[in-house]
XYZ file of C-alpha atoms in Angstrom:
542
model
C -21.576 -26.806 14.518
C -18.575 -28.751 15.250
C -18.225 -29.254 11.742
C -17.991 -25.339 10.942
C -15.330 -25.498 14.236
C -13.420 -28.204 12.687
C -13.085 -26.745 9.023
C -11.987 -23.494 10.480
C -9.234 -25.034 12.742
C -7.894 -27.227 9.784
C -8.294 -23.582 7.550
C -5.774 -22.088 10.268
C -3.463 -24.923 10.089
C -3.327 -24.604 6.369
C -2.740 -21.141 6.657
C 0.325 -21.760 9.032
C 1.486 -24.854 7.340
C 1.585 -22.657 4.022
C 3.423 -19.599 5.843
C 6.253 -22.109 7.093
C 6.623 -24.668 4.575
C 6.040 -22.573 1.331
C 9.210 -20.647 1.259
C 11.526 -23.769 2.127
C 9.953 -25.189 -1.245
C 10.700 -21.457 -3.129
C 7.065 -20.959 -3.495
C 5.238 -17.850 -2.416
C 2.402 -19.303 0.247
C -0.473 -17.690 -1.298
C -0.172 -19.475 -4.321
C -0.040 -22.849 -2.319
C -3.206 -21.619 -0.474
C -4.951 -21.126 -4.051
C -3.896 -24.160 -5.412
C -4.891 -26.250 -1.858
C -8.559 -24.373 -2.537
C -9.011 -25.566 -5.916
C -7.706 -29.098 -4.873
C -10.424 -28.908 -2.054
C -13.359 -27.705 -4.580
C -12.398 -30.192 -7.381
C -12.750 -33.257 -4.801
C -16.135 -33.665 -3.074
C -15.018 -33.013 0.287
C -16.850 -29.628 0.595
C -19.653 -28.883 -1.817
C -21.307 -25.766 -2.616
C -19.014 -23.296 -1.023
C -20.047 -19.504 -1.928
C -18.639 -16.692 0.005
C -20.356 -13.415 0.033
C -18.389 -10.717 -1.703
C -19.301 -8.220 0.766
C -17.138 -10.158 3.085
C -14.378 -10.060 1.240
C -15.205 -5.976 -0.176
C -16.277 -4.860 3.513
C -15.233 -7.071 6.095
C -11.443 -8.475 4.838
C -10.103 -5.684 2.611
C -10.516 -2.868 4.902
C -8.071 -4.130 7.757
C -5.414 -5.645 5.083
C -5.524 -2.861 3.438
C -5.236 -0.422 6.525
C -2.571 -3.012 7.614
C -0.317 -2.366 4.629
C -0.710 1.305 5.051
C 0.138 1.736 8.164
C 3.519 -0.169 7.653
C 3.873 2.255 4.252
C 6.533 5.128 5.168
C 4.563 7.946 4.186
C 7.628 10.076 2.840
C 8.132 7.434 0.212
C 4.275 7.337 -0.674
C 4.149 11.273 -0.991
C 7.254 11.111 -3.338
C 5.738 8.415 -5.597
C 2.047 9.927 -5.759
C 2.029 11.260 -9.038
C 3.167 7.815 -10.301
C 0.868 6.008 -7.951
C -2.123 8.314 -8.568
C -1.537 7.527 -12.513
C -1.377 3.729 -11.707
C -4.502 3.726 -10.058
C -6.892 5.899 -11.776
C -5.571 6.502 -15.555
C -4.225 2.882 -16.090
C -7.555 1.441 -14.457
C -9.811 3.389 -16.693
C -7.740 3.047 -19.921
C -7.570 -1.105 -19.220
C -11.511 -1.247 -18.446
C -12.114 0.693 -21.865
C -10.050 -1.577 -23.989
C -11.371 -4.666 -22.004
C -14.636 -3.582 -23.060
C -14.436 -3.317 -26.358
C -12.374 -6.574 -26.446
C -15.312 -8.370 -24.484
C -17.928 -6.876 -26.545
C -16.616 -8.801 -29.557
C -15.470 -12.034 -28.163
C -19.013 -12.434 -25.694
C -22.239 -12.289 -28.199
C -24.690 -9.827 -27.489
C -22.643 -8.518 -24.534
C -22.281 -4.933 -25.529
C -19.709 -2.282 -24.794
C -20.922 -1.062 -21.351
C -21.242 -4.511 -19.993
C -17.681 -5.140 -21.382
C -16.333 -2.059 -19.662
C -18.129 -3.049 -16.304
C -15.966 -6.674 -16.727
C -12.910 -4.524 -17.619
C -13.654 -2.834 -14.377
C -13.581 -5.578 -12.741
C -10.300 -7.187 -13.976
C -8.407 -4.105 -14.259
C -6.988 -3.523 -10.637
C -4.329 -5.096 -9.316
C -4.782 -6.667 -5.673
C -2.899 -5.423 -2.611
C -3.037 -8.911 -0.987
C -1.453 -10.665 -4.241
C 1.325 -7.878 -4.483
C 2.741 -9.431 -1.258
C 4.293 -12.165 -2.917
C 6.958 -9.824 -4.368
C 7.760 -8.110 -1.029
C 10.181 -10.871 0.211
C 12.249 -10.789 -3.213
C 14.560 -8.499 -3.895
C 13.211 -5.939 -5.701
C 14.184 -2.335 -5.224
C 12.647 -0.638 -3.254
C 11.477 2.029 -4.981
C 9.608 0.133 -7.440
C 7.855 -1.979 -4.493
C 6.843 1.393 -3.138
C 4.892 2.224 -6.393
C 3.389 -1.271 -6.576
C 2.134 -1.392 -3.014
C 0.669 2.175 -3.260
C -1.117 1.283 -6.589
C -2.580 -1.793 -4.758
C -3.774 0.258 -2.067
C -5.790 2.610 -4.330
C -6.712 1.356 -7.411
C -9.625 -0.776 -5.900
C -11.791 2.327 -5.407
C -11.372 3.698 -9.073
C -12.540 -0.314 -10.535
C -15.424 -0.040 -7.789
C -16.567 3.372 -8.571
C -16.393 2.934 -12.437
C -17.910 -0.765 -12.096
C -21.191 1.013 -10.245
C -21.058 3.808 -12.849
C -21.269 1.129 -15.712
C -23.949 -1.051 -14.503
C -26.010 2.554 -14.125
C -25.541 3.223 -17.536
C -26.691 0.001 -18.711
C -30.593 1.269 -17.374
C -29.917 5.407 -17.749
C -28.455 7.163 -19.978
C -24.273 7.746 -19.537
C -22.576 11.117 -18.627
C -19.168 11.822 -18.331
C -19.545 14.540 -16.002
C -21.535 12.548 -13.753
C -19.170 9.902 -13.664
C -16.510 12.066 -12.920
C -18.261 13.780 -10.267
C -19.477 10.438 -8.741
C -15.431 9.605 -8.417
C -14.303 13.183 -7.048
C -17.055 12.942 -4.648
C -16.342 9.302 -3.451
C -12.376 9.823 -3.283
C -12.649 13.321 -1.344
C -15.439 11.930 1.344
C -13.044 8.911 1.685
C -10.145 11.168 2.251
C -11.969 13.156 4.933
C -13.372 10.658 6.835
C -9.827 8.427 6.584
C -7.924 11.908 7.648
C -10.631 12.318 10.918
C -10.884 8.704 11.678
C -6.831 8.289 11.814
C -6.396 11.793 13.994
C -9.260 10.546 16.294
C -8.459 6.834 17.075
C -4.823 8.288 17.992
C -6.121 11.101 20.319
C -8.284 8.292 22.047
C -5.984 5.341 21.894
C -2.983 8.027 23.697
C -5.141 8.249 26.849
C -5.511 4.351 27.130
C -2.564 3.026 29.233
C -3.269 -0.896 28.857
C -1.374 -2.112 25.783
C -3.774 -4.940 24.892
C -6.802 -2.729 25.183
C -4.902 -0.461 22.770
C -4.643 -2.926 20.600
C -8.391 -4.037 21.026
C -9.101 -0.740 19.685
C -6.626 -0.280 16.678
C -8.865 -3.670 15.302
C -11.913 -1.192 14.844
C -9.885 1.775 13.155
C -10.066 0.289 9.522
C -14.233 -0.520 10.277
C -15.007 2.677 11.857
C -13.306 4.606 8.282
C -14.545 2.320 6.048
C -18.054 1.628 6.966
C -19.349 5.734 7.233
C -17.316 5.892 4.341
C -19.711 3.340 2.309
C -22.822 5.074 4.230
C -22.012 7.932 2.452
C -21.746 6.497 -1.245
C -18.007 6.961 -1.169
C -15.187 4.414 -1.041
C -14.827 2.481 2.448
C -11.100 0.990 0.689
C -10.100 4.361 0.492
C -10.904 5.666 4.009
C -9.354 2.638 5.510
C -6.127 3.327 3.700
C -5.995 7.017 4.472
C -6.353 6.367 8.215
C -4.001 3.916 8.153
C -1.227 6.082 6.533
C -2.143 9.275 8.956
C -2.106 6.459 11.501
C 1.614 5.050 10.487
C 2.760 8.606 10.010
C 1.566 9.776 13.299
C 1.813 6.748 16.032
C 5.405 7.177 16.791
C 4.848 10.534 18.473
C 1.232 9.799 19.672
C 1.446 6.341 21.179
C 4.701 4.715 23.793
C 6.598 1.958 22.242
C 5.212 -0.718 24.057
C 1.793 -0.043 22.356
C 3.261 0.301 18.873
C 4.748 -3.276 19.308
C 1.940 -5.215 20.913
C 0.109 -3.513 17.573
C 2.729 -4.462 14.972
C 2.751 -8.478 16.692
C -0.908 -8.896 16.769
C -1.893 -7.020 13.522
C 1.093 -9.138 11.776
C -0.873 -12.159 12.867
C -4.239 -10.927 11.919
C -3.120 -9.907 8.303
C -1.456 -13.724 8.096
C -4.760 -14.971 8.945
C -6.899 -12.605 7.029
C -4.327 -13.020 3.863
C -4.798 -16.637 4.244
C -9.038 -17.117 4.238
C -8.727 -14.574 1.303
C -6.383 -17.186 -1.048
C -8.160 -20.496 0.228
C -11.518 -18.867 -0.097
C -10.581 -17.788 -3.717
C -9.814 -21.515 -4.532
C -12.744 -22.994 -2.569
C -15.264 -21.215 -4.865
C -13.983 -22.765 -8.091
C -16.768 -25.822 -7.895
C -19.526 -23.432 -7.436
C -18.276 -21.217 -10.095
C -17.869 -24.346 -12.747
C -21.348 -25.513 -11.603
C -23.066 -21.879 -12.960
C -20.934 -21.706 -16.405
C -22.062 -25.312 -16.610
C -25.870 -24.822 -16.017
C -25.796 -21.825 -18.632
C -24.370 -24.300 -21.674
C -21.247 -22.319 -22.151
C -18.536 -24.016 -23.225
C -15.372 -24.024 -20.441
C -12.648 -23.961 -23.151
C -13.831 -20.512 -24.771
C -14.362 -19.213 -21.530
C -11.056 -19.984 -20.419
C -9.596 -18.763 -24.112
C -11.231 -15.496 -23.402
C -10.045 -14.829 -19.929
C -5.989 -15.602 -20.856
C -7.145 -13.041 -23.907
C -8.039 -10.791 -21.780
C -5.163 -11.421 -19.027
C -2.273 -10.568 -21.931
C -4.497 -7.302 -23.122
C -4.398 -6.200 -19.942
C -0.555 -6.660 -19.160
C 0.290 -5.247 -22.875
C -2.031 -2.042 -22.095
C -0.371 -2.034 -18.373
C 3.133 -2.201 -20.067
C 1.980 0.637 -22.655
C 1.336 3.277 -20.022
C 4.312 1.668 -17.469
C 7.049 2.814 -20.379
C 6.301 6.356 -20.728
C 5.936 7.051 -17.063
C 9.112 5.432 -16.586
C 10.398 8.251 -18.830
C 8.672 10.992 -17.422
C 9.858 9.698 -13.849
C 13.521 9.879 -15.441
C 12.937 13.124 -16.643
C 11.483 13.885 -13.436
C 14.598 13.083 -11.643
C 16.866 15.254 -14.160
C 14.930 17.966 -13.302
C 15.299 18.039 -10.156
C 19.426 17.560 -10.473
C 19.441 20.463 -12.419
C 17.977 22.519 -9.720
C 19.863 20.721 -6.913
C 22.844 23.237 -6.590
C 19.866 26.525 -6.652
C 17.969 24.655 -3.942
C 21.115 23.838 -2.427
C 22.764 27.625 -2.272
C 19.283 28.824 -0.894
C 19.785 26.423 1.979
C 23.292 27.790 2.983
C 21.882 31.266 2.324
C 19.595 30.175 5.133
C 21.557 28.647 7.345
C 23.830 31.749 7.039
C 21.375 34.285 7.604
C 21.319 35.787 4.413
C 18.189 36.704 2.462
C 16.803 34.184 0.542
C 15.397 34.560 -2.942
C 11.922 33.267 -2.688
C 8.467 34.380 -4.306
C 6.705 34.135 -1.140
C 9.447 35.722 1.177
C 10.650 38.791 -1.543
C 8.001 41.233 -0.871
C 8.603 41.492 3.098
C 10.584 40.794 6.181
C 9.930 36.919 6.675
C 8.804 36.002 10.327
C 10.692 33.313 12.077
C 7.651 30.820 11.470
C 7.669 31.363 7.734
C 11.671 30.650 7.300
C 11.136 27.969 9.697
C 8.829 26.412 6.900
C 10.793 27.678 4.164
C 13.755 25.606 5.699
C 11.749 22.596 5.663
C 10.799 22.933 2.473
C 14.433 22.730 1.318
C 15.458 20.200 3.325
C 12.439 18.069 1.864
C 13.580 19.357 -1.772
C 17.270 18.363 -1.562
C 16.250 14.991 -0.008
C 13.420 13.809 -2.948
C 16.165 14.795 -5.397
C 18.745 12.569 -3.606
C 15.908 10.061 -3.720
C 15.014 10.304 -7.113
C 18.675 10.024 -8.247
C 19.903 7.328 -6.089
C 17.145 5.156 -7.246
C 16.499 5.652 -10.143
C 13.652 3.476 -12.329
C 15.130 1.718 -15.836
C 14.076 -1.102 -17.985
C 14.373 -3.644 -15.205
C 12.008 -2.339 -12.717
C 9.895 -1.468 -15.473
C 9.175 -5.096 -16.603
C 8.743 -6.006 -12.842
C 6.172 -3.337 -11.895
C 4.217 -4.659 -15.344
C 4.446 -8.425 -14.507
C 4.078 -7.539 -11.056
C 0.765 -6.301 -11.300
C -1.268 -9.182 -10.333
C -4.997 -9.765 -10.123
C -6.486 -11.503 -7.064
C -9.582 -11.644 -4.617
C -10.467 -8.397 -5.021
C -11.722 -9.357 -8.828
C -13.883 -12.008 -8.098
C -15.760 -10.629 -5.533
C -16.179 -7.450 -7.464
C -17.351 -9.812 -10.354
C -19.862 -11.927 -7.881
C -21.344 -8.304 -7.275
C -22.799 -8.063 -10.913
C -26.948 -7.975 -10.848
C -28.361 -11.192 -11.401
C -29.803 -9.681 -14.808
C -26.403 -9.021 -16.106
C -25.986 -10.595 -19.776
C -24.114 -13.935 -19.694
C -23.588 -13.569 -15.922
C -22.096 -16.752 -14.995
C -19.663 -16.579 -17.990
C -18.302 -12.974 -16.955
C -18.146 -14.258 -13.191
C -16.135 -17.182 -14.595
C -13.818 -15.269 -16.771
C -12.955 -12.415 -13.820
C -12.343 -15.684 -11.666
C -10.200 -17.272 -14.385
C -7.892 -14.186 -15.010
C -7.586 -13.787 -11.060
C -6.322 -17.795 -11.158
C -3.899 -17.068 -14.113
C -2.525 -14.180 -12.598
C -1.773 -15.545 -9.081
C -0.326 -18.650 -10.841
C 1.552 -17.854 -13.702
C 2.599 -14.032 -12.855
C 2.732 -14.599 -8.805
C 4.534 -18.032 -9.817
C 7.302 -16.328 -12.222
C 7.829 -13.207 -10.761
C 10.423 -14.021 -8.040
C 12.761 -16.321 -10.489
C 12.213 -13.139 -12.477
C 13.397 -10.397 -10.228
C 15.940 -13.086 -9.037
C 17.466 -12.791 -13.045
C 16.910 -9.192 -13.063
C 18.590 -8.378 -10.251
C 21.105 -11.140 -9.144
C 22.085 -9.244 -5.912
C 19.172 -8.060 -2.939
C 18.106 -4.694 -2.944
C 19.278 -5.065 1.136
C 22.457 -6.133 -0.352
C 23.218 -3.455 -2.786
C 25.086 -0.496 -2.500
C 26.282 -1.832 1.031
C 29.209 1.180 1.151
C 26.131 3.704 0.973
C 24.124 1.745 3.466
C 27.094 1.812 5.967
C 27.864 5.538 5.359
C 24.040 6.265 6.014
C 24.044 4.386 8.831
C 27.116 6.019 10.625
C 25.194 9.433 9.856
C 22.044 8.079 11.441
C 24.233 6.920 14.612
C 25.688 10.617 14.441
C 22.539 12.060 14.641
C 21.508 9.997 17.758
C 24.678 10.854 19.465
C 24.276 14.615 18.730
C 20.452 14.196 19.957
C 22.203 12.408 23.278
C 24.816 15.107 23.897
C 22.088 17.887 23.706
C 19.826 16.593 26.564
C 21.013 17.550 29.662
C 20.299 16.195 32.688
C 18.767 18.311 35.489
C 19.544 18.280 39.075
C 17.686 15.914 41.306
C 16.787 13.214 37.942
C 17.630 9.947 38.592
C 19.662 7.813 35.710
C 16.729 6.379 34.576
C 14.243 9.232 34.187
C 17.798 10.766 32.177
C 17.926 7.698 30.071
C 14.137 7.950 28.918
C 14.939 11.629 28.218
C 17.775 10.845 26.135
C 15.970 7.948 24.207
C 12.851 10.330 23.497
C 15.277 13.198 22.093
C 17.036 10.238 19.670
C 13.359 9.606 18.827
C 12.068 13.079 17.976
C 15.812 13.245 15.999
C 14.824 10.710 14.113
C 11.495 11.430 13.731
C 12.381 14.750 12.216
C 14.669 13.499 10.107
C 12.146 10.612 8.533
C 9.211 13.980 8.213
C 12.329 15.372 5.947
C 12.965 12.410 3.829
C 16.842 13.000 5.033
C 17.596 9.081 5.218
C 16.241 5.739 4.024
C 12.784 5.084 5.291
C 14.093 0.995 5.955
C 17.136 2.542 7.995
C 15.247 5.093 9.849
C 12.696 2.201 10.496
C 15.562 0.351 12.098
C 16.869 2.920 13.975
C 13.378 3.933 15.369
C 12.865 0.051 16.542
C 16.349 0.002 18.402
C 14.945 3.125 20.434
C 11.765 1.729 21.399
C 13.494 -1.521 22.145
C 15.876 0.180 24.573
C 12.914 2.261 25.831
C 11.082 -0.855 26.743
C 13.753 -2.883 28.072
C 14.648 0.291 30.391
C 10.818 0.211 31.517
C 10.620 -3.665 32.141
C 13.707 -3.590 34.518
C 13.265 -0.315 36.213
C 16.830 0.934 34.883
C 19.391 2.473 36.655
C 17.644 4.947 39.418
C 21.106 6.704 41.003
């Protein structure tokens, strides 16, 4: 027992040390942890380390994906949903099929279906691995696409893996596979939505911030476990619950509770990511022993893995190129429609009749006019977003190269049935692909971004950012001036009412997509900090 405790304490120390020292050396902390894990596995320190894949897929990934989803701006996710869904579904399926054909030729007696199963394991990018690029100067729009892709593509890969395994024992039906996938996603979305709304309804009634944070730790599992029991995707359910929570929490939870959540979840995320990467490296010895017992040469296996990684990147590049063209065409189309939409908004503000298929046949109600006005504001904001943040060849190169494999690939490979042909070889190939992807892509993506984007994203367009910041300040000033002080109200109560009005104005602007998500988040944090300070100090009462 003491040995287990000592190992856990040492692991925490290594994770903390990597988080502090790796950035100083210009290396991503996850890469250091993988190398440390491999070094410990090769040295006769810890023998026979084997991590149950279910601990990764059902124990560690749901909270990690939930945490990432909570911090993702829902408006940006909506704007990029078509690109994200294509990368998460179509690219995964295409990659699995191409890799299936490759593996069926490179591995004797494997067959196409088992090749597709291994291709499904290797195809998805890893959300934890993608965290490597968050500290680089990559433009925010490309980062949103990569983040969103890594949150959702695991579900596609795991459903495809299950379908391929079933197809090895029974006849394959495309419509059955499509129905299974649609069922898994639909049920997961419903469960995630219900859990996301329900957890906020419960937590808003809890006054203690510490208890509230403890309850937040249960949310990803409250979404993932029922989804898995119903044969759906627990990971998608956790992501949807995170998106709902992140979007609605500022209106449902007080600032002190949200700040407690953010601080504690940051700690949990750091520890869980560290455990994932350390565990990945530590399993090397066990994987190698299984390969040796099958008398499979390591050299050819490494060659197959390197070839698979290269093909995966080529397929990704072949998909991303037309995707960027479609996104540019979408921006051009929006720019062409911008004057007409702006004119509709001006007519609406002036009280003049508006041309709309939904509103032209009868006199619209005030509620319908308000909804139409919201649609106009969001459409104009979306067009401004697409025009101001174009995706070109440089962003495309990074989107291709930053699609890294990681712990999900290793864990999914270990779920292959025991009777799978050449199972040790398949697991080793998946492990090697993930390791090569992390070390080669993860080790070079930072310098690549620095070379392609010499000026960091947060330093570009400084004048535009200053203008936007001034507009946000003006919005907050207008909200403050519109908050009257009733007779008999103390200064503290009035200040709290002003802060609440400013928060509502910022959240309305966020929902409309009027300003940059990062700028609005910074303004919301300032409002929250002011309210917490006022509540702690007692504030003026006269």
